[in-house]
């Protein structure tokens, strides 16, 4: 399983609350239709005024080929274009990782 992790920063013309509403609403609905997507999670800071990022998104795919196929698709391009409308896509970091659970209660 491959996971794409992005630390998101809102565009200056959005408040944190507006960013979260758009991201978890309209954008999440669009992202749900990404080909090959296995799991999609979002997280927002408890105290956004003290955080350097406005959110964290995790997208799970079977492998890197499935991830590439998803973002090379028409839907993938639409998801990326939509994100650029409310997030400063250059400001946050992106990680591609293989998750391994070390412990789970």
JSON list of C-alpha atoms in Angstrom, two decimals:
[
{"chain": "A", "resi": 1, "resn": "UNK", "atom": "CA", "xyz": [0.00, 0.00, 0.00]},
{"chain": "A", "resi": 2, "resn": "UNK", "atom": "CA", "xyz": [1.32, 3.44, -0.98]},
{"chain": "A", "resi": 3, "resn": "UNK", "atom": "CA", "xyz": [0.18, 6.60, 0.74]},
{"chain": "A", "resi": 4, "resn": "UNK", "atom": "CA", "xyz": [0.37, 10.14, -0.57]},
{"chain": "A", "resi": 5, "resn": "UNK", "atom": "CA", "xyz": [0.60, 12.59, 2.34]},
{"chain": "A", "resi": 6, "resn": "UNK", "atom": "CA", "xyz": [0.24, 16.31, 1.72]},
{"chain": "A", "resi": 7, "resn": "UNK", "atom": "CA", "xyz": [0.57, 19.12, 4.24]},
{"chain": "A", "resi": 8, "resn": "UNK", "atom": "CA", "xyz": [-1.85, 21.75, 3.00]},
{"chain": "A", "resi": 9, "resn": "UNK", "atom": "CA", "xyz": [-1.69, 25.52, 3.25]},
{"chain": "A", "resi": 10, "resn": "UNK", "atom": "CA", "xyz": [-4.70, 27.61, 2.30]},
{"chain": "A", "resi": 11, "resn": "UNK", "atom": "CA", "xyz": [-4.55, 30.40, -0.23]},
{"chain": "A", "resi": 12, "resn": "UNK", "atom": "CA", "xyz": [-4.37, 33.88, 1.26]},
{"chain": "A", "resi": 13, "resn": "UNK", "atom": "CA", "xyz": [-7.86, 34.75, 0.05]},
{"chain": "A", "resi": 14, "resn": "UNK", "atom": "CA", "xyz": [-9.42, 31.98, 2.20]},
{"chain": "A", "resi": 15, "resn": "UNK", "atom": "CA", "xyz": [-9.89, 31.91, 5.95]},
{"chain": "A", "resi": 16, "resn": "UNK", "atom": "CA", "xyz": [-9.01, 28.66, 7.66]},
{"chain": "A", "resi": 17, "resn": "UNK", "atom": "CA", "xyz": [-12.70, 27.90, 8.13]},
{"chain": "A", "resi": 18, "resn": "UNK", "atom": "CA", "xyz": [-13.51, 28.58, 4.45]},
{"chain": "A", "resi": 19, "resn": "UNK", "atom": "CA", "xyz": [-10.58, 26.40, 3.42]},
{"chain": "A", "resi": 20, "resn": "UNK", "atom": "CA", "xyz": [-11.77, 23.47, 5.57]},
{"chain": "A", "resi": 21, "resn": "UNK", "atom": "CA", "xyz": [-15.36, 23.79, 4.35]},
{"chain": "A", "resi": 22, "resn": "UNK", "atom": "CA", "xyz": [-14.31, 23.73, 0.68]},
{"chain": "A", "resi": 23, "resn": "UNK", "atom": "CA", "xyz": [-11.70, 20.98, 1.16]},
{"chain": "A", "resi": 24, "resn": "UNK", "atom": "CA", "xyz": [-13.90, 18.62, 3.17]},
{"chain": "A", "resi": 25, "resn": "UNK", "atom": "CA", "xyz": [-17.00, 19.38, 1.11]},
{"chain": "A", "resi": 26, "resn": "UNK", "atom": "CA", "xyz": [-16.93, 19.94, -2.64]},
{"chain": "A", "resi": 27, "resn": "UNK", "atom": "CA", "xyz": [-13.28, 18.89, -3.06]},
{"chain": "A", "resi": 28, "resn": "UNK", "atom": "CA", "xyz": [-13.63, 15.65, -1.07]},
{"chain": "A", "resi": 29, "resn": "UNK", "atom": "CA", "xyz": [-16.67, 14.73, -3.17]},
{"chain": "A", "resi": 30, "resn": "UNK", "atom": "CA", "xyz": [-14.57, 15.17, -6.32]},
{"chain": "A", "resi": 31, "resn": "UNK", "atom": "CA", "xyz": [-11.53, 13.33, -4.91]},
{"chain": "A", "resi": 32, "resn": "UNK", "atom": "CA", "xyz": [-13.70, 10.35, -3.94]},
{"chain": "A", "resi": 33, "resn": "UNK", "atom": "CA", "xyz": [-14.03, 9.52, -7.65]},
{"chain": "A", "resi": 34, "resn": "UNK", "atom": "CA", "xyz": [-10.25, 9.27, -8.25]},
{"chain": "A", "resi": 35, "resn": "UNK", "atom": "CA", "xyz": [-9.49, 5.99, -10.03]},
{"chain": "A", "resi": 36, "resn": "UNK", "atom": "CA", "xyz": [-7.77, 3.37, -7.83]},
{"chain": "A", "resi": 37, "resn": "UNK", "atom": "CA", "xyz": [-8.25, 5.35, -4.60]},
{"chain": "A", "resi": 38, "resn": "UNK", "atom": "CA", "xyz": [-8.47, 2.95, -1.64]},
{"chain": "A", "resi": 39, "resn": "UNK", "atom": "CA", "xyz": [-8.81, 5.41, 1.25]},
{"chain": "A", "resi": 40, "resn": "UNK", "atom": "CA", "xyz": [-8.96, 9.20, 1.73]},
{"chain": "A", "resi": 41, "resn": "UNK", "atom": "CA", "xyz": [-8.47, 10.93, 5.09]},
{"chain": "A", "resi": 42, "resn": "UNK", "atom": "CA", "xyz": [-8.28, 14.55, 6.20]},
{"chain": "A", "resi": 43, "resn": "UNK", "atom": "CA", "xyz": [-7.03, 16.13, 9.40]},
{"chain": "A", "resi": 44, "resn": "UNK", "atom": "CA", "xyz": [-7.10, 19.73, 10.58]},
{"chain": "A", "resi": 45, "resn": "UNK", "atom": "CA", "xyz": [-5.09, 21.30, 13.41]},
{"chain": "A", "resi": 46, "resn": "UNK", "atom": "CA", "xyz": [-6.82, 21.79, 16.75]},
{"chain": "A", "resi": 47, "resn": "UNK", "atom": "CA", "xyz": [-5.34, 25.29, 16.96]},
{"chain": "A", "resi": 48, "resn": "UNK", "atom": "CA", "xyz": [-4.92, 26.60, 13.40]},
{"chain": "A", "resi": 49, "resn": "UNK", "atom": "CA", "xyz": [-3.52, 29.95, 14.57]},
{"chain": "A", "resi": 50, "resn": "UNK", "atom": "CA", "xyz": [-0.46, 28.13, 15.95]},
{"chain": "A", "resi": 51, "resn": "UNK", "atom": "CA", "xyz": [0.01, 25.76, 13.01]},
{"chain": "A", "resi": 52, "resn": "UNK", "atom": "CA", "xyz": [2.10, 26.24, 9.89]},
{"chain": "A", "resi": 53, "resn": "UNK", "atom": "CA", "xyz": [-0.37, 24.14, 7.86]},
{"chain": "A", "resi": 54, "resn": "UNK", "atom": "CA", "xyz": [-4.14, 24.17, 7.51]},
{"chain": "A", "resi": 55, "resn": "UNK", "atom": "CA", "xyz": [-4.57, 20.43, 7.05]},
{"chain": "A", "resi": 56, "resn": "UNK", "atom": "CA", "xyz": [-3.14, 17.04, 6.21]},
{"chain": "A", "resi": 57, "resn": "UNK", "atom": "CA", "xyz": [-4.57, 14.79, 3.52]},
{"chain": "A", "resi": 58, "resn": "UNK", "atom": "CA", "xyz": [-3.74, 11.10, 3.07]},
{"chain": "A", "resi": 59, "resn": "UNK", "atom": "CA", "xyz": [-4.63, 9.19, -0.10]},
{"chain": "A", "resi": 60, "resn": "UNK", "atom": "CA", "xyz": [-4.04, 5.44, -0.22]},
{"chain": "A", "resi": 61, "resn": "UNK", "atom": "CA", "xyz": [-3.35, 3.44, -3.38]},
{"chain": "A", "resi": 62, "resn": "UNK", "atom": "CA", "xyz": [-2.30, -0.16, -4.06]},
{"chain": "A", "resi": 63, "resn": "UNK", "atom": "CA", "xyz": [1.06, 0.93, -5.54]},
{"chain": "A", "resi": 64, "resn": "UNK", "atom": "CA", "xyz": [2.81, 3.85, -7.26]},
{"chain": "A", "resi": 65, "resn": "UNK", "atom": "CA", "xyz": [1.47, 2.78, -10.66]},
{"chain": "A", "resi": 66, "resn": "UNK", "atom": "CA", "xyz": [-2.11, 3.05, -9.37]},
{"chain": "A", "resi": 67, "resn": "UNK", "atom": "CA", "xyz": [-1.35, 6.46, -7.86]},
{"chain": "A", "resi": 68, "resn": "UNK", "atom": "CA", "xyz": [0.19, 7.71, -11.11]},
{"chain": "A", "resi": 69, "resn": "UNK", "atom": "CA", "xyz": [-2.75, 6.41, -13.12]},
{"chain": "A", "resi": 70, "resn": "UNK", "atom": "CA", "xyz": [-5.16, 8.21, -10.79]},
{"chain": "A", "resi": 71, "resn": "UNK", "atom": "CA", "xyz": [-3.51, 11.61, -11.15]},
{"chain": "A", "resi": 72, "resn": "UNK", "atom": "CA", "xyz": [-2.87, 11.20, -14.90]},
{"chain": "A", "resi": 73, "resn": "UNK", "atom": "CA", "xyz": [-6.62, 10.66, -15.43]},
{"chain": "A", "resi": 74, "resn": "UNK", "atom": "CA", "xyz": [-9.14, 13.33, -16.35]},
{"chain": "A", "resi": 75, "resn": "UNK", "atom": "CA", "xyz": [-10.53, 13.14, -12.80]},
{"chain": "A", "resi": 76, "resn": "UNK", "atom": "CA", "xyz": [-7.03, 13.43, -11.37]},
{"chain": "A", "resi": 77, "resn": "UNK", "atom": "CA", "xyz": [-6.36, 16.58, -13.36]},
{"chain": "A", "resi": 78, "resn": "UNK", "atom": "CA", "xyz": [-9.71, 17.99, -12.22]},
{"chain": "A", "resi": 79, "resn": "UNK", "atom": "CA", "xyz": [-8.88, 17.22, -8.57]},
{"chain": "A", "resi": 80, "resn": "UNK", "atom": "CA", "xyz": [-5.52, 18.99, -8.86]},
{"chain": "A", "resi": 81, "resn": "UNK", "atom": "CA", "xyz": [-7.06, 22.02, -10.58]},
{"chain": "A", "resi": 82, "resn": "UNK", "atom": "CA", "xyz": [-9.76, 22.23, -7.93]},
{"chain": "A", "resi": 83, "resn": "UNK", "atom": "CA", "xyz": [-7.22, 22.04, -5.09]},
{"chain": "A", "resi": 84, "resn": "UNK", "atom": "CA", "xyz": [-5.31, 24.96, -6.61]},
{"chain": "A", "resi": 85, "resn": "UNK", "atom": "CA", "xyz": [-8.45, 27.11, -6.22]},
{"chain": "A", "resi": 86, "resn": "UNK", "atom": "CA", "xyz": [-8.29, 27.03, -2.40]},
{"chain": "A", "resi": 87, "resn": "UNK", "atom": "CA", "xyz": [-4.84, 25.67, -1.45]},
{"chain": "A", "resi": 88, "resn": "UNK", "atom": "CA", "xyz": [-1.36, 27.06, -2.09]},
{"chain": "A", "resi": 89, "resn": "UNK", "atom": "CA", "xyz": [-0.11, 23.83, -3.65]},
{"chain": "A", "resi": 90, "resn": "UNK", "atom": "CA", "xyz": [3.52, 24.97, -3.68]},
{"chain": "A", "resi": 91, "resn": "UNK", "atom": "CA", "xyz": [3.58, 25.91, 0.03]},
{"chain": "A", "resi": 92, "resn": "UNK", "atom": "CA", "xyz": [2.97, 22.46, 1.52]},
{"chain": "A", "resi": 93, "resn": "UNK", "atom": "CA", "xyz": [5.11, 19.37, 1.45]},
{"chain": "A", "resi": 94, "resn": "UNK", "atom": "CA", "xyz": [4.23, 16.09, -0.26]},
{"chain": "A", "resi": 95, "resn": "UNK", "atom": "CA", "xyz": [5.42, 12.65, 0.80]},
{"chain": "A", "resi": 96, "resn": "UNK", "atom": "CA", "xyz": [5.00, 9.30, -0.94]},
{"chain": "A", "resi": 97, "resn": "UNK", "atom": "CA", "xyz": [5.36, 6.59, 1.68]},
{"chain": "A", "resi": 98, "resn": "UNK", "atom": "CA", "xyz": [4.69, 2.94, 2.35]},
{"chain": "A", "resi": 99, "resn": "UNK", "atom": "CA", "xyz": [2.78, 2.69, 5.58]},
{"chain": "A", "resi": 100, "resn": "UNK", "atom": "CA", "xyz": [3.58, -0.03, 8.07]},
{"chain": "A", "resi": 101, "resn": "UNK", "atom": "CA", "xyz": [1.55, -0.35, 11.25]},
{"chain": "A", "resi": 102, "resn": "UNK", "atom": "CA", "xyz": [3.91, -0.98, 14.16]},
{"chain": "A", "resi": 103, "resn": "UNK", "atom": "CA", "xyz": [1.17, -1.09, 16.77]},
{"chain": "A", "resi": 104, "resn": "UNK", "atom": "CA", "xyz": [-2.60, -0.84, 16.86]},
{"chain": "A", "resi": 105, "resn": "UNK", "atom": "CA", "xyz": [-4.77, -1.07, 19.97]}
]
